[in-house]
Structure formats: C-alpha cells, structure tokens
Amino acid sequence: MKNYKIVLLSGDGIGPEISEVSIRILQKLAIRFDFKFTINKELFGGIAIDNCGVPAPEKTIQACKESDAVLLACVGDNKYDSLDRSIRPETGLLKLRSELNLFANIRPVKIRKSLISSSSLKEEIVKDVDLIVVRELTGGIYFGEPRGIIKANDEEKGFNTMSYKSSEVKRITEVAIDIAKGRSKKICSVDKANVLEVSQLWRDNVKEIIMKHPEIQLSNMYVDNAAMQLIKDPKQFDVILTNNLFGDILSDLSAMLTGSIGMLPSASLTLKGPGVFEPVHGSAPDIAGQNIANPIAMALSTAMMLRIAFNEIKAADLIESAIDKVLSEGFRTADLRDNTSKLISCSEMGQRIIEEI
Ligand code: IPM
Ligand code: MN
C-alpha cells in the first residue's frame, strides 16, 4: 500500500484550526482508499519564531525537502511586524519557496455554483468563471537584488529590483503551456511592458516559447488593464501567466470573484521534488481561535495535493464534490454568510465535509 509522507506546517492564526479539518479529511480518505499517510508536523512561521527564533528552521526545511508533499496553512501575525525583516514569518515563506525551488505557483479560481450569490459582483459576471493564475514564485521583485533602505543625502531611500532572466521566464511559460493544453489552450500573459524593461523581456520570451506551440493562443495584457478586465469580464480569461508581484495582486483580486478568499487553494511546484500546497488566504489573526474560519481553501489545497503530487484523482474529486454538496445544502462559514444560508463553525464545516466523503 502506498504511504505518502506529508509535512504539515499549520503555522499561525487560523492555521491550526483549518489544518485540523484537512487532517481529518485525509484520515477519512485513507479509510476509503488504498493508501496511507504519514503526517509529520513541523514548526513554521510565527510559531517557529516563538520556539526557535527563526520562521523557517533548518529542521523544517530539511523535513520538507525529504517529504512527498508539504501542506501549509498560513503564517503571520501583526505581533511580528516590528521584528527585523530577516526573521519575519513572511520571510520564512519566501525562504521555503526558494529552498524548494517552487517557481510555479498555480492558483485556480473557480466559482462554485452555490456561491454565485456570495460574490460582490453580479451573478451574470461571475457565473462560469474558471481561470488559473500561473504566478512565477521565486524571482522578480520579491527576490531581486539590490534591495534595501539606505541613507541618501539628507533622507532615507528604499529600493527593490524587479529582474528576470530569460530562463526563468521560459520555464514558467512552459508550465502555463502544459496547463493550457489541458484546458481551452488560451494564455493571457500579464505584464507592464509599456513601462518596464523587465516586462519587455518577459513578453519577448513568453512569445518565443509559445510560438513553438501553435495550438496555444497567446494574448498579452498590461497589468492595470488586466485588473480592470478581471472585474469587468472575468470569463474572458483561462490561463493567466504573470510574474511574482502581479500574480500576488491579481490572485487576491480573482479570489473575490469566488465570493471569499477563504475559497482559494494553491499549489507551488518545482520540476523535481515536493510541492507546497496552501490556501491563498493569510492567517487572519483577528478571528484566530474562535472556530469561525473557513477551512475550505485548505481542504481544496489538500485536494490539489492529492491530485498533483500523488495522482490520487478519485480522492481529490471526492473532497471537491463533498465541499460542493455541503455548500449546496446552504451551510456557510461566516465569511460566506448571506441571509438565506445556515451559519456553521469551522469544525462543523469540516465535520459535514467528512460525512460526505
Ligand atoms: C501569498 C502571500 C505571500 C506573498 C506573503 C505572505 C509573503 O501574500 O502567498 O500570496 O506575497 O507571496
Ligand atoms: Mn498574496
């Protein structure tokens, strides 16, 4: 029997609550299917700072590297904002991405039928939205050097560098092509080539690679326009290919098409080695420990792990259909609540999903 080695980083804020739901989902699946899991919990984020002084301890990184897949909930809390940048929770996340070479971040944005009315946009705009943001994750302005805050004449000056090598653009483009081939074969590459040289290089390299795949239809869009088009007519998009910073912003924007950022899963992948599967949302410290968080993005990330890392398609499908069933019965966590829905807690949402599995 297959035994998958999973490292669980439940992190901070609502992380432990939503992780608990995913663990129980996995346990239920292991009873129903012919596989086992070994879940190894490691410290990461604020909790690691509290215990070891750093957000991504060497032991955690090593365990992740030796795993079959990493499930990550979320990290961060305002209480770490005053720490030196080098040891903040977010820096730990960037270190994990970089150490595991997770250059490809896949963020599917799919509106679930029973949630159409939860979106802040009109039903006819969001109905049938089904797009994927393919975000470059280990380059661009997040990692570019030089960076810093220096004294310049009589004042301070802060600066960052947005840079890409053509090899980095090409490999993320290949990932987008692979995904597009399994879908409608349309890629929209988002950049700011009217102003930034780095975007010109992005655009040229994307074009060069996609030209080798005549079945793929490529369009280019400036990021400001893309933000507008995502609100105006999101259905025009299928695969959105973009850099680290633009992908960060556009994926939060796209999340709201689905009604709540509490619904969006993601996968961060490399060519060879374990991927990290995590919800797009943050740690929501304001509601932590109250059992009111939405565990669905984490559960959908668990489904992505089963599908992509383990090729356990049936088990992944089962999580998704169980979620749809519970939502279709009108049950909602607080973030999704409307006048007609039945408000339930995080753990009860988990329980109901598990009962449908
Ligand atoms: C995300 C998050 C991270 C990012 C932060 C927490 C560093 O917003 O995964 O989208 O900016 O990449
Ligand atoms: Mn983000």
XYZ file of C-alpha atoms and ligand atoms in Angstrom:
370
model
C 0.000 0.000 0.000
C 1.268 3.456 -0.829
C 2.314 5.544 2.137
C 2.605 9.257 1.430
C 4.975 11.303 3.567
C 3.358 14.671 4.218
C 4.889 17.528 6.149
C 2.209 19.705 7.730
C 3.049 23.299 8.553
C -0.013 24.593 10.347
C 1.618 27.943 11.085
C -0.159 30.810 12.764
C -3.549 32.414 13.338
C -6.361 30.244 11.965
C -3.744 27.774 10.638
C -4.155 25.096 13.332
C -7.993 25.136 13.078
C -8.137 24.727 9.325
C -5.290 22.182 9.390
C -7.257 20.033 11.803
C -10.065 19.789 9.238
C -7.666 18.728 6.493
C -6.028 16.103 8.703
C -9.426 14.588 9.421
C -10.326 14.638 5.733
C -7.106 12.773 4.940
C -7.790 10.236 7.673
C -11.247 9.575 6.257
C -9.859 9.189 2.731
C -7.209 6.761 3.971
C -10.008 4.518 5.227
C -11.864 4.675 1.917
C -8.891 4.336 -0.432
C -5.894 2.129 -0.811
C -3.274 4.470 0.617
C -1.833 5.657 3.905
C -0.420 8.921 5.111
C 2.320 9.785 7.497
C 1.854 13.332 8.701
C 4.897 14.991 10.163
C 4.140 18.342 11.838
C 6.906 20.934 11.776
C 7.280 24.459 13.107
C 6.987 27.256 10.578
C 6.143 30.957 10.650
C 5.449 32.878 13.845
C 5.217 29.742 15.944
C 8.720 28.815 14.789
C 9.960 32.302 15.690
C 8.499 31.854 19.182
C 10.114 28.439 19.610
C 13.371 28.644 17.647
C 13.945 32.324 16.914
C 13.591 31.950 13.141
C 10.499 31.481 10.909
C 11.889 28.651 8.760
C 14.170 26.487 10.932
C 16.676 24.258 9.145
C 14.949 21.154 10.550
C 11.663 22.225 8.963
C 13.229 22.951 5.582
C 15.034 19.600 5.675
C 11.841 17.713 6.559
C 10.022 19.451 3.687
C 12.775 18.502 1.245
C 12.519 14.857 2.321
C 8.727 14.724 2.093
C 6.423 13.693 -0.751
C 4.439 16.916 -0.340
C 4.056 19.821 2.046
C 0.709 21.049 3.312
C 0.941 24.594 4.581
C -1.849 26.513 6.277
C -0.803 30.139 6.751
C 1.711 32.274 8.601
C 1.934 35.718 10.146
C 0.674 37.925 12.922
C 0.907 41.654 13.499
C 2.963 40.991 16.588
C 5.947 40.092 14.383
C 5.750 43.289 12.318
C 8.340 45.019 14.462
C 10.917 42.233 14.062
C 13.826 42.611 11.704
C 12.620 41.725 8.197
C 15.054 38.822 8.002
C 13.202 36.879 10.713
C 9.567 37.724 9.982
C 7.104 34.934 9.139
C 6.735 36.137 5.528
C 10.488 35.892 5.047
C 10.271 32.279 6.184
C 7.695 31.616 3.489
C 9.961 33.134 0.853
C 12.846 31.026 2.140
C 10.756 27.856 1.843
C 9.774 28.759 -1.725
C 13.334 29.468 -2.651
C 14.906 26.429 -0.889
C 12.455 24.057 -2.576
C 12.782 25.956 -5.857
C 8.994 26.363 -6.089
C 8.993 28.592 -9.125
C 5.498 27.722 -10.334
C 2.532 28.867 -8.296
C -0.809 27.610 -9.570
C -3.912 29.358 -8.272
C -7.174 28.075 -9.730
C -10.123 30.437 -9.465
C -13.302 28.524 -9.922
C -16.672 29.803 -8.923
C -18.655 27.130 -7.116
C -22.261 27.148 -8.254
C -23.880 27.535 -4.872
C -21.676 30.515 -4.042
C -22.519 32.688 -7.024
C -24.605 34.997 -4.867
C -21.741 35.398 -2.353
C -19.626 37.307 -4.842
C -19.703 41.075 -4.596
C -20.085 41.126 -8.380
C -23.272 40.479 -10.344
C -24.210 36.882 -10.967
C -24.001 37.119 -14.747
C -20.428 38.419 -14.476
C -19.075 35.653 -12.222
C -21.187 32.736 -13.390
C -18.944 30.098 -15.017
C -15.674 31.795 -14.044
C -12.976 29.153 -14.255
C -9.470 30.502 -14.627
C -5.988 29.725 -13.365
C -3.378 32.219 -12.306
C 0.100 30.857 -13.058
C 2.387 33.013 -10.971
C 6.173 32.948 -11.132
C 7.184 32.464 -7.498
C 10.934 32.514 -6.966
C 12.037 35.554 -8.941
C 11.040 39.096 -9.770
C 10.887 41.909 -7.276
C 10.377 39.532 -4.325
C 13.931 38.266 -4.649
C 15.720 40.842 -6.825
C 18.982 42.422 -5.683
C 19.975 45.078 -4.824
C 17.328 45.908 -2.278
C 17.316 47.880 0.916
C 16.801 51.120 2.742
C 19.810 53.449 2.752
C 20.714 56.943 3.775
C 20.876 59.116 0.677
C 21.955 62.705 1.258
C 19.640 64.008 3.971
C 16.930 61.418 3.737
C 16.310 57.718 3.538
C 15.783 55.851 0.307
C 14.121 52.462 -0.137
C 14.606 50.365 -3.248
C 13.928 46.953 -4.746
C 14.839 45.348 -8.028
C 12.442 43.643 -10.389
C 14.538 41.399 -12.584
C 14.037 38.234 -14.588
C 16.425 36.084 -16.532
C 15.049 34.657 -19.753
C 15.474 31.114 -18.395
C 13.142 31.985 -15.510
C 10.508 33.355 -17.874
C 10.804 30.372 -20.165
C 10.359 27.708 -17.508
C 7.218 29.294 -16.043
C 5.865 29.732 -19.567
C 6.330 26.001 -20.148
C 4.252 25.307 -17.046
C 1.490 27.607 -18.287
C 1.565 25.872 -21.681
C 1.192 22.440 -20.071
C -1.808 23.648 -18.108
C -3.356 25.442 -21.084
C -3.069 22.301 -23.205
C -5.389 20.513 -20.808
C -7.884 23.382 -20.960
C -9.013 25.853 -23.593
C -5.447 26.453 -24.905
C -5.605 30.173 -24.230
C -2.870 32.007 -22.311
C -3.004 35.660 -21.359
C 0.413 36.907 -20.280
C 0.180 39.901 -17.965
C 2.998 42.438 -17.737
C 3.790 46.137 -17.775
C 5.833 46.169 -20.970
C 4.777 49.717 -21.812
C 6.920 50.956 -18.917
C 9.266 48.230 -17.598
C 12.213 46.684 -19.434
C 11.879 43.564 -17.303
C 8.354 43.197 -18.673
C 9.591 43.641 -22.238
C 11.972 40.748 -21.690
C 9.097 38.779 -20.141
C 6.858 39.446 -23.120
C 9.534 38.565 -25.708
C 10.435 35.296 -24.008
C 6.859 34.213 -23.453
C 6.202 34.799 -27.146
C 9.315 32.895 -28.228
C 8.331 29.804 -26.237
C 4.651 29.849 -27.108
C 5.447 30.190 -30.826
C 6.709 26.612 -30.653
C 3.197 25.530 -29.662
C 0.951 26.738 -32.487
C -2.154 25.307 -30.841
C -1.786 27.795 -27.979
C -3.426 31.166 -28.451
C -1.403 33.891 -26.707
C -2.585 37.336 -25.747
C -0.702 39.993 -23.791
C -2.247 42.436 -21.369
C -0.888 45.239 -19.224
C -1.424 44.576 -15.549
C -3.565 47.661 -14.920
C -5.903 46.654 -17.714
C -5.900 43.042 -16.502
C -7.092 44.191 -13.072
C -9.927 46.070 -14.751
C -10.831 43.228 -17.125
C -10.917 40.710 -14.261
C -13.701 42.722 -12.667
C -15.417 43.693 -15.889
C -15.450 40.364 -17.698
C -13.549 37.601 -15.883
C -14.881 34.907 -18.218
C -12.574 36.101 -20.996
C -9.626 34.558 -19.081
C -8.472 30.990 -18.953
C -4.772 30.746 -18.044
C -3.224 33.971 -16.758
C 0.575 33.856 -16.807
C 2.353 36.516 -14.807
C 5.266 37.497 -12.609
C 5.602 37.175 -8.866
C 4.274 40.597 -7.805
C 1.488 40.938 -10.356
C 0.417 37.362 -9.620
C 0.225 38.121 -5.916
C -2.096 41.049 -6.519
C -4.215 39.553 -9.285
C -4.796 36.332 -7.379
C -6.307 38.153 -4.400
C -8.423 40.155 -6.799
C -9.537 36.979 -8.586
C -10.282 35.320 -5.267
C -13.056 37.791 -4.632
C -14.798 36.680 -7.810
C -15.484 33.438 -5.969
C -17.125 35.141 -3.005
C -14.382 34.807 -0.446
C -10.631 34.470 -0.320
C -11.431 31.618 2.050
C -12.206 29.502 -1.022
C -8.937 29.646 -2.962
C -6.343 26.852 -2.939
C -2.885 26.898 -4.492
C -0.005 24.668 -5.437
C 3.618 25.759 -5.568
C 5.627 23.408 -7.703
C 9.118 22.680 -8.929
C 10.352 20.431 -11.714
C 11.528 17.616 -9.480
C 10.842 17.495 -5.760
C 7.996 18.076 -3.346
C 5.452 20.826 -3.889
C 3.795 23.011 -1.284
C 0.006 23.109 -1.173
C -1.549 26.025 0.650
C -4.592 28.276 0.726
C -4.147 31.696 -0.870
C -5.508 33.439 2.218
C -3.492 34.619 5.185
C -3.554 33.717 8.861
C -6.452 36.052 9.828
C -5.191 36.656 13.392
C -8.320 38.713 14.155
C -10.509 35.585 14.069
C -7.948 33.013 15.223
C -9.036 30.541 17.896
C -12.725 31.368 17.508
C -13.610 28.358 15.351
C -15.222 30.590 12.716
C -12.641 30.400 9.918
C -13.427 28.875 6.550
C -11.490 25.600 6.175
C -12.434 25.131 2.502
C -9.391 26.730 0.814
C -7.157 24.455 2.888
C -9.331 21.439 2.086
C -9.180 22.326 -1.619
C -5.399 22.661 -1.307
C -5.379 19.170 0.176
C -7.341 18.033 -2.881
C -4.744 19.696 -5.134
C -2.018 17.819 -3.272
C -3.786 14.504 -3.828
C -4.345 15.292 -7.487
C -0.988 16.795 -8.452
C 1.540 15.273 -6.041
C 0.041 11.804 -5.575
C -2.116 11.356 -8.679
C -4.967 10.216 -6.399
C -7.617 11.670 -8.683
C -10.625 9.940 -7.163
C -9.775 11.020 -3.655
C -9.239 14.603 -4.846
C -12.549 14.603 -6.708
C -14.268 13.288 -3.633
C -13.092 16.208 -1.477
C -14.326 18.674 -4.070
C -17.711 17.055 -4.524
C -18.160 16.780 -0.753
C -17.493 20.516 -0.440
C -19.968 21.285 -3.218
C -22.580 19.112 -1.554
C -22.255 20.846 1.814
C -22.358 24.281 0.178
C -25.362 23.329 -1.926
C -27.211 22.454 1.279
C -26.793 26.074 2.321
C -24.142 25.658 5.014
C -21.664 28.537 5.207
C -18.869 29.776 7.423
C -19.089 33.420 8.475
C -17.062 34.775 5.535
C -19.649 33.410 3.082
C -22.793 34.070 5.029
C -25.854 35.652 3.434
C -29.460 35.993 4.667
C -30.516 32.567 3.456
C -27.542 30.457 4.492
C -27.056 28.320 7.574
C -24.119 29.636 9.557
C -21.770 26.947 10.864
C -18.366 26.879 12.551
C -15.035 25.848 11.077
C -15.080 22.435 12.746
C -18.705 21.820 11.781
C -17.911 22.653 8.172
C -15.120 20.104 8.455
C -17.421 17.534 10.016
C -20.022 17.968 7.287
C -17.433 17.649 4.533
C -16.070 14.481 6.142
C -19.550 12.978 6.391
C -19.972 13.446 2.639
C -16.704 11.663 1.879
C 0.797 34.963 -0.938
C 1.143 35.860 0.221
C 2.653 35.966 0.319
C 3.162 36.575 -0.970
C 3.187 36.736 1.530
C 2.600 36.233 2.820
C 4.684 36.730 1.579
O 0.534 37.094 0.086
O 1.194 33.793 -0.932
O 0.110 35.428 -1.858
O 3.191 37.806 -1.102
O 3.550 35.818 -1.851
Mn -0.800 37.260 -1.609
